[in-house]
Amino acid sequence: MRIANIVSALIGMILSMTAFLYTFTFKHFKNVPVGPEVFPQWLAIALFICCTILLIKNIIEKNDKSEAPAISPLNKDIQRMLIGLLIIVLSALLWNVTGFIITTPFSLFFMMRLLGKRNTKMMIIISIVATAIIFCAFRFILGIEMPMGLLDMLDF
């Protein structure tokens, strides 16, 4: 498992550096105090720090002889992870077509369902309220336009 952790840490460090450098290509907006690059930069830095800790820990501890767990698509947790990834990818693909306001509640609902929540009424309420809060925060507090998709003809 030690070798798998070291390799994973190095891959994570490379990905985080790549993501961090890529944020410098983002479009800059005038009169916007926090640009679109700030949050991804924070995430890239956090990922780099976590990978560095993992790397150092596994270099120092040389007596870990445990084997890495096998990853199998037959494993229920792996299946749930792949379904979650599919939900995220579909949401990203539909975002510009259907818009943030339509896509996000469905994405949140299906993610909550995937995580084992069963109170449908509460899941619908949470999905709609969370979408409204996120939309208002980006639109009115941060001044960032969210994709409207099908609702583009409405003037929000």
PDB file of C-alpha atoms in Angstrom:
ATOM      1  CA  MET A   1       0.000   0.000   0.000  1.00  0.00           C
ATOM      2  CA  ARG A   2       2.966   2.266   0.647  1.00  0.00           C
ATOM      3  CA  ILE A   3       4.006   2.307  -3.014  1.00  0.00           C
ATOM      4  CA  ALA A   4       0.384   2.918  -4.116  1.00  0.00           C
ATOM      5  CA  ASN A   5       0.153   5.879  -1.729  1.00  0.00           C
ATOM      6  CA  ILE A   6       3.429   7.360  -2.976  1.00  0.00           C
ATOM      7  CA  VAL A   7       2.353   7.023  -6.617  1.00  0.00           C
ATOM      8  CA  SER A   8      -1.092   8.477  -5.817  1.00  0.00           C
ATOM      9  CA  ALA A   9       0.484  11.392  -3.961  1.00  0.00           C
ATOM     10  CA  LEU A  10       2.809  12.185  -6.869  1.00  0.00           C
ATOM     11  CA  ILE A  11      -0.053  11.996  -9.385  1.00  0.00           C
ATOM     12  CA  GLY A  12      -2.170  14.243  -7.156  1.00  0.00           C
ATOM     13  CA  MET A  13       0.666  16.753  -6.839  1.00  0.00           C
ATOM     14  CA  ILE A  14       1.121  16.872 -10.618  1.00  0.00           C
ATOM     15  CA  LEU A  15      -2.627  17.293 -11.164  1.00  0.00           C
ATOM     16  CA  SER A  16      -2.869  20.038  -8.550  1.00  0.00           C
ATOM     17  CA  MET A  17       0.066  21.949 -10.071  1.00  0.00           C
ATOM     18  CA  THR A  18      -1.492  21.600 -13.532  1.00  0.00           C
ATOM     19  CA  ALA A  19      -4.868  22.813 -12.272  1.00  0.00           C
ATOM     20  CA  PHE A  20      -3.259  25.726 -10.433  1.00  0.00           C
ATOM     21  CA  LEU A  21      -1.338  26.837 -13.509  1.00  0.00           C
ATOM     22  CA  TYR A  22      -4.420  26.444 -15.699  1.00  0.00           C
ATOM     23  CA  THR A  23      -6.351  28.921 -13.523  1.00  0.00           C
ATOM     24  CA  PHE A  24      -4.132  31.697 -14.860  1.00  0.00           C
ATOM     25  CA  THR A  25      -5.821  31.265 -18.256  1.00  0.00           C
ATOM     26  CA  PHE A  26      -9.268  32.115 -16.839  1.00  0.00           C
ATOM     27  CA  LYS A  27     -10.955  35.279 -18.086  1.00  0.00           C
ATOM     28  CA  HIS A  28     -10.528  38.270 -15.776  1.00  0.00           C
ATOM     29  CA  PHE A  29     -13.515  40.493 -15.066  1.00  0.00           C
ATOM     30  CA  LYS A  30     -13.389  44.179 -14.194  1.00  0.00           C
ATOM     31  CA  ASN A  31     -14.902  45.327 -10.895  1.00  0.00           C
ATOM     32  CA  VAL A  32     -15.133  41.769  -9.570  1.00  0.00           C
ATOM     33  CA  PRO A  33     -13.151  41.435  -6.334  1.00  0.00           C
ATOM     34  CA  VAL A  34     -13.023  37.636  -6.453  1.00  0.00           C
ATOM     35  CA  GLY A  35     -12.432  36.233  -9.911  1.00  0.00           C
ATOM     36  CA  PRO A  36     -13.311  32.773 -11.162  1.00  0.00           C
ATOM     37  CA  GLU A  37      -9.768  31.562 -10.581  1.00  0.00           C
ATOM     38  CA  VAL A  38      -9.653  32.011  -6.788  1.00  0.00           C
ATOM     39  CA  PHE A  39     -11.648  28.983  -5.607  1.00  0.00           C
ATOM     40  CA  PRO A  40      -9.964  26.513  -8.006  1.00  0.00           C
ATOM     41  CA  GLN A  41      -6.592  27.866  -6.869  1.00  0.00           C
ATOM     42  CA  TRP A  42      -7.525  27.231  -3.225  1.00  0.00           C
ATOM     43  CA  LEU A  43      -8.607  23.700  -4.083  1.00  0.00           C
ATOM     44  CA  ALA A  44      -5.403  23.054  -6.039  1.00  0.00           C
ATOM     45  CA  ILE A  45      -3.287  24.312  -3.127  1.00  0.00           C
ATOM     46  CA  ALA A  46      -5.268  22.184  -0.640  1.00  0.00           C
ATOM     47  CA  LEU A  47      -4.858  19.106  -2.851  1.00  0.00           C
ATOM     48  CA  PHE A  48      -1.133  19.746  -3.168  1.00  0.00           C
ATOM     49  CA  ILE A  49      -0.749  20.079   0.620  1.00  0.00           C
ATOM     50  CA  CYS A  50      -2.718  16.861   1.273  1.00  0.00           C
ATOM     51  CA  CYS A  51      -0.689  14.964  -1.327  1.00  0.00           C
ATOM     52  CA  THR A  52       2.541  16.291   0.155  1.00  0.00           C
ATOM     53  CA  ILE A  53       1.504  15.083   3.621  1.00  0.00           C
ATOM     54  CA  LEU A  54       0.592  11.663   2.181  1.00  0.00           C
ATOM     55  CA  LEU A  55       3.934  11.470   0.367  1.00  0.00           C
ATOM     56  CA  ILE A  56       6.014  12.447   3.414  1.00  0.00           C
ATOM     57  CA  LYS A  57       4.071  10.093   5.700  1.00  0.00           C
ATOM     58  CA  ASN A  58       4.649   7.141   3.369  1.00  0.00           C
ATOM     59  CA  ILE A  59       8.315   7.940   2.817  1.00  0.00           C
ATOM     60  CA  ILE A  60       8.930   8.115   6.583  1.00  0.00           C
ATOM     61  CA  GLU A  61       6.910   4.986   7.500  1.00  0.00           C
ATOM     62  CA  LYS A  62       8.750   2.163   5.777  1.00  0.00           C
ATOM     63  CA  ASN A  63       7.224  -0.735   7.706  1.00  0.00           C
ATOM     64  CA  ASP A  64       3.718  -0.660   6.155  1.00  0.00           C
ATOM     65  CA  LYS A  65       3.350  -4.056   4.465  1.00  0.00           C
ATOM     66  CA  SER A  66      -0.411  -3.949   3.896  1.00  0.00           C
ATOM     67  CA  GLU A  67      -1.660  -4.399   0.364  1.00  0.00           C
ATOM     68  CA  ALA A  68      -3.735  -1.850  -1.497  1.00  0.00           C
ATOM     69  CA  PRO A  69      -7.395  -2.865  -1.733  1.00  0.00           C
ATOM     70  CA  ALA A  70      -8.511  -4.148  -5.121  1.00  0.00           C
ATOM     71  CA  ILE A  71     -10.759  -1.859  -7.123  1.00  0.00           C
ATOM     72  CA  SER A  72     -13.561  -3.787  -8.760  1.00  0.00           C
ATOM     73  CA  PRO A  73     -16.596  -2.477 -10.648  1.00  0.00           C
ATOM     74  CA  LEU A  74     -18.559  -5.209  -8.834  1.00  0.00           C
ATOM     75  CA  ASN A  75     -17.945  -3.453  -5.507  1.00  0.00           C
ATOM     76  CA  LYS A  76     -21.089  -1.519  -4.421  1.00  0.00           C
ATOM     77  CA  ASP A  77     -19.074   1.493  -3.242  1.00  0.00           C
ATOM     78  CA  ILE A  78     -17.224   1.693  -6.564  1.00  0.00           C
ATOM     79  CA  GLN A  79     -20.551   1.469  -8.399  1.00  0.00           C
ATOM     80  CA  ARG A  80     -21.955   4.338  -6.308  1.00  0.00           C
ATOM     81  CA  MET A  81     -18.825   6.376  -6.981  1.00  0.00           C
ATOM     82  CA  LEU A  82     -19.129   5.780 -10.735  1.00  0.00           C
ATOM     83  CA  ILE A  83     -22.832   6.709 -10.683  1.00  0.00           C
ATOM     84  CA  GLY A  84     -21.950   9.896  -8.775  1.00  0.00           C
ATOM     85  CA  LEU A  85     -19.306  10.703 -11.351  1.00  0.00           C
ATOM     86  CA  LEU A  86     -21.862  10.090 -14.108  1.00  0.00           C
ATOM     87  CA  ILE A  87     -24.292  12.510 -12.424  1.00  0.00           C
ATOM     88  CA  ILE A  88     -21.575  15.174 -12.275  1.00  0.00           C
ATOM     89  CA  VAL A  89     -20.558  14.681 -15.917  1.00  0.00           C
ATOM     90  CA  LEU A  90     -24.178  14.767 -17.128  1.00  0.00           C
ATOM     91  CA  SER A  91     -24.808  17.905 -15.084  1.00  0.00           C
ATOM     92  CA  ALA A  92     -21.773  19.589 -16.612  1.00  0.00           C
ATOM     93  CA  LEU A  93     -22.879  18.616 -20.123  1.00  0.00           C
ATOM     94  CA  LEU A  94     -26.441  19.847 -19.545  1.00  0.00           C
ATOM     95  CA  TRP A  95     -25.521  23.057 -17.717  1.00  0.00           C
ATOM     96  CA  ASN A  96     -25.255  25.285 -20.796  1.00  0.00           C
ATOM     97  CA  VAL A  97     -28.287  23.683 -22.462  1.00  0.00           C
ATOM     98  CA  THR A  98     -30.793  23.530 -19.618  1.00  0.00           C
ATOM     99  CA  GLY A  99     -29.137  26.081 -17.339  1.00  0.00           C
ATOM    100  CA  PHE A 100     -28.047  26.142 -13.715  1.00  0.00           C
ATOM    101  CA  ILE A 101     -31.533  26.617 -12.265  1.00  0.00           C
ATOM    102  CA  ILE A 102     -32.950  23.542 -14.006  1.00  0.00           C
ATOM    103  CA  THR A 103     -29.936  21.219 -13.863  1.00  0.00           C
ATOM    104  CA  THR A 104     -28.765  21.754 -10.277  1.00  0.00           C
ATOM    105  CA  PRO A 105     -31.898  20.666  -8.351  1.00  0.00           C
ATOM    106  CA  PHE A 106     -32.016  17.389 -10.284  1.00  0.00           C
ATOM    107  CA  SER A 107     -28.295  16.823  -9.721  1.00  0.00           C
ATOM    108  CA  LEU A 108     -28.611  17.488  -5.997  1.00  0.00           C
ATOM    109  CA  PHE A 109     -31.694  15.272  -5.726  1.00  0.00           C
ATOM    110  CA  PHE A 110     -29.995  12.321  -7.447  1.00  0.00           C
ATOM    111  CA  MET A 111     -26.811  12.790  -5.387  1.00  0.00           C
ATOM    112  CA  MET A 112     -28.818  12.740  -2.161  1.00  0.00           C
ATOM    113  CA  ARG A 113     -30.633   9.631  -3.379  1.00  0.00           C
ATOM    114  CA  LEU A 114     -27.286   8.030  -4.193  1.00  0.00           C
ATOM    115  CA  LEU A 115     -26.045   8.816  -0.679  1.00  0.00           C
ATOM    116  CA  GLY A 116     -28.977   6.912   0.793  1.00  0.00           C
ATOM    117  CA  LYS A 117     -31.426   9.661   1.671  1.00  0.00           C
ATOM    118  CA  ARG A 118     -35.037   8.500   1.300  1.00  0.00           C
ATOM    119  CA  ASN A 119     -37.223  11.413   2.444  1.00  0.00           C
ATOM    120  CA  THR A 120     -38.304  12.523  -1.047  1.00  0.00           C
ATOM    121  CA  LYS A 121     -40.240  15.592   0.102  1.00  0.00           C
ATOM    122  CA  MET A 122     -37.290  16.917   2.107  1.00  0.00           C
ATOM    123  CA  MET A 123     -34.849  16.117  -0.718  1.00  0.00           C
ATOM    124  CA  ILE A 124     -36.938  18.158  -3.170  1.00  0.00           C
ATOM    125  CA  ILE A 125     -37.105  21.100  -0.757  1.00  0.00           C
ATOM    126  CA  ILE A 126     -33.363  20.983  -0.044  1.00  0.00           C
ATOM    127  CA  SER A 127     -32.525  20.729  -3.764  1.00  0.00           C
ATOM    128  CA  ILE A 128     -34.644  23.748  -4.672  1.00  0.00           C
ATOM    129  CA  VAL A 129     -33.612  25.904  -1.696  1.00  0.00           C
ATOM    130  CA  ALA A 130     -29.899  25.092  -2.110  1.00  0.00           C
ATOM    131  CA  THR A 131     -30.082  25.927  -5.817  1.00  0.00           C
ATOM    132  CA  ALA A 132     -31.804  29.252  -5.063  1.00  0.00           C
ATOM    133  CA  ILE A 133     -29.228  30.163  -2.400  1.00  0.00           C
ATOM    134  CA  ILE A 134     -26.282  29.273  -4.642  1.00  0.00           C
ATOM    135  CA  PHE A 135     -27.799  31.142  -7.604  1.00  0.00           C
ATOM    136  CA  CYS A 136     -28.480  34.271  -5.534  1.00  0.00           C
ATOM    137  CA  ALA A 137     -25.030  34.182  -3.939  1.00  0.00           C
ATOM    138  CA  PHE A 138     -23.286  33.993  -7.296  1.00  0.00           C
ATOM    139  CA  ARG A 139     -25.615  36.389  -9.103  1.00  0.00           C
ATOM    140  CA  PHE A 140     -26.196  39.106  -6.523  1.00  0.00           C
ATOM    141  CA  ILE A 141     -23.310  38.864  -4.037  1.00  0.00           C
ATOM    142  CA  LEU A 142     -20.415  37.817  -6.273  1.00  0.00           C
ATOM    143  CA  GLY A 143     -21.837  39.307  -9.481  1.00  0.00           C
ATOM    144  CA  ILE A 144     -21.087  36.134 -11.462  1.00  0.00           C
ATOM    145  CA  GLU A 145     -23.492  35.109 -14.224  1.00  0.00           C
ATOM    146  CA  MET A 146     -24.697  31.524 -14.059  1.00  0.00           C
ATOM    147  CA  PRO A 147     -25.696  29.718 -17.282  1.00  0.00           C
ATOM    148  CA  MET A 148     -29.432  30.187 -17.799  1.00  0.00           C
ATOM    149  CA  GLY A 149     -29.920  27.726 -20.669  1.00  0.00           C
ATOM    150  CA  LEU A 150     -33.621  27.349 -21.446  1.00  0.00           C
ATOM    151  CA  LEU A 151     -34.455  30.237 -19.101  1.00  0.00           C
ATOM    152  CA  ASP A 152     -32.188  32.629 -21.013  1.00  0.00           C
ATOM    153  CA  MET A 153     -35.197  34.463 -22.453  1.00  0.00           C
ATOM    154  CA  LEU A 154     -36.273  35.460 -18.934  1.00  0.00           C
ATOM    155  CA  ASP A 155     -34.572  38.558 -17.529  1.00  0.00           C
ATOM    156  CA  PHE A 156     -33.320  37.745 -14.002  1.00  0.00           C
TER     157      PHE A 156
END
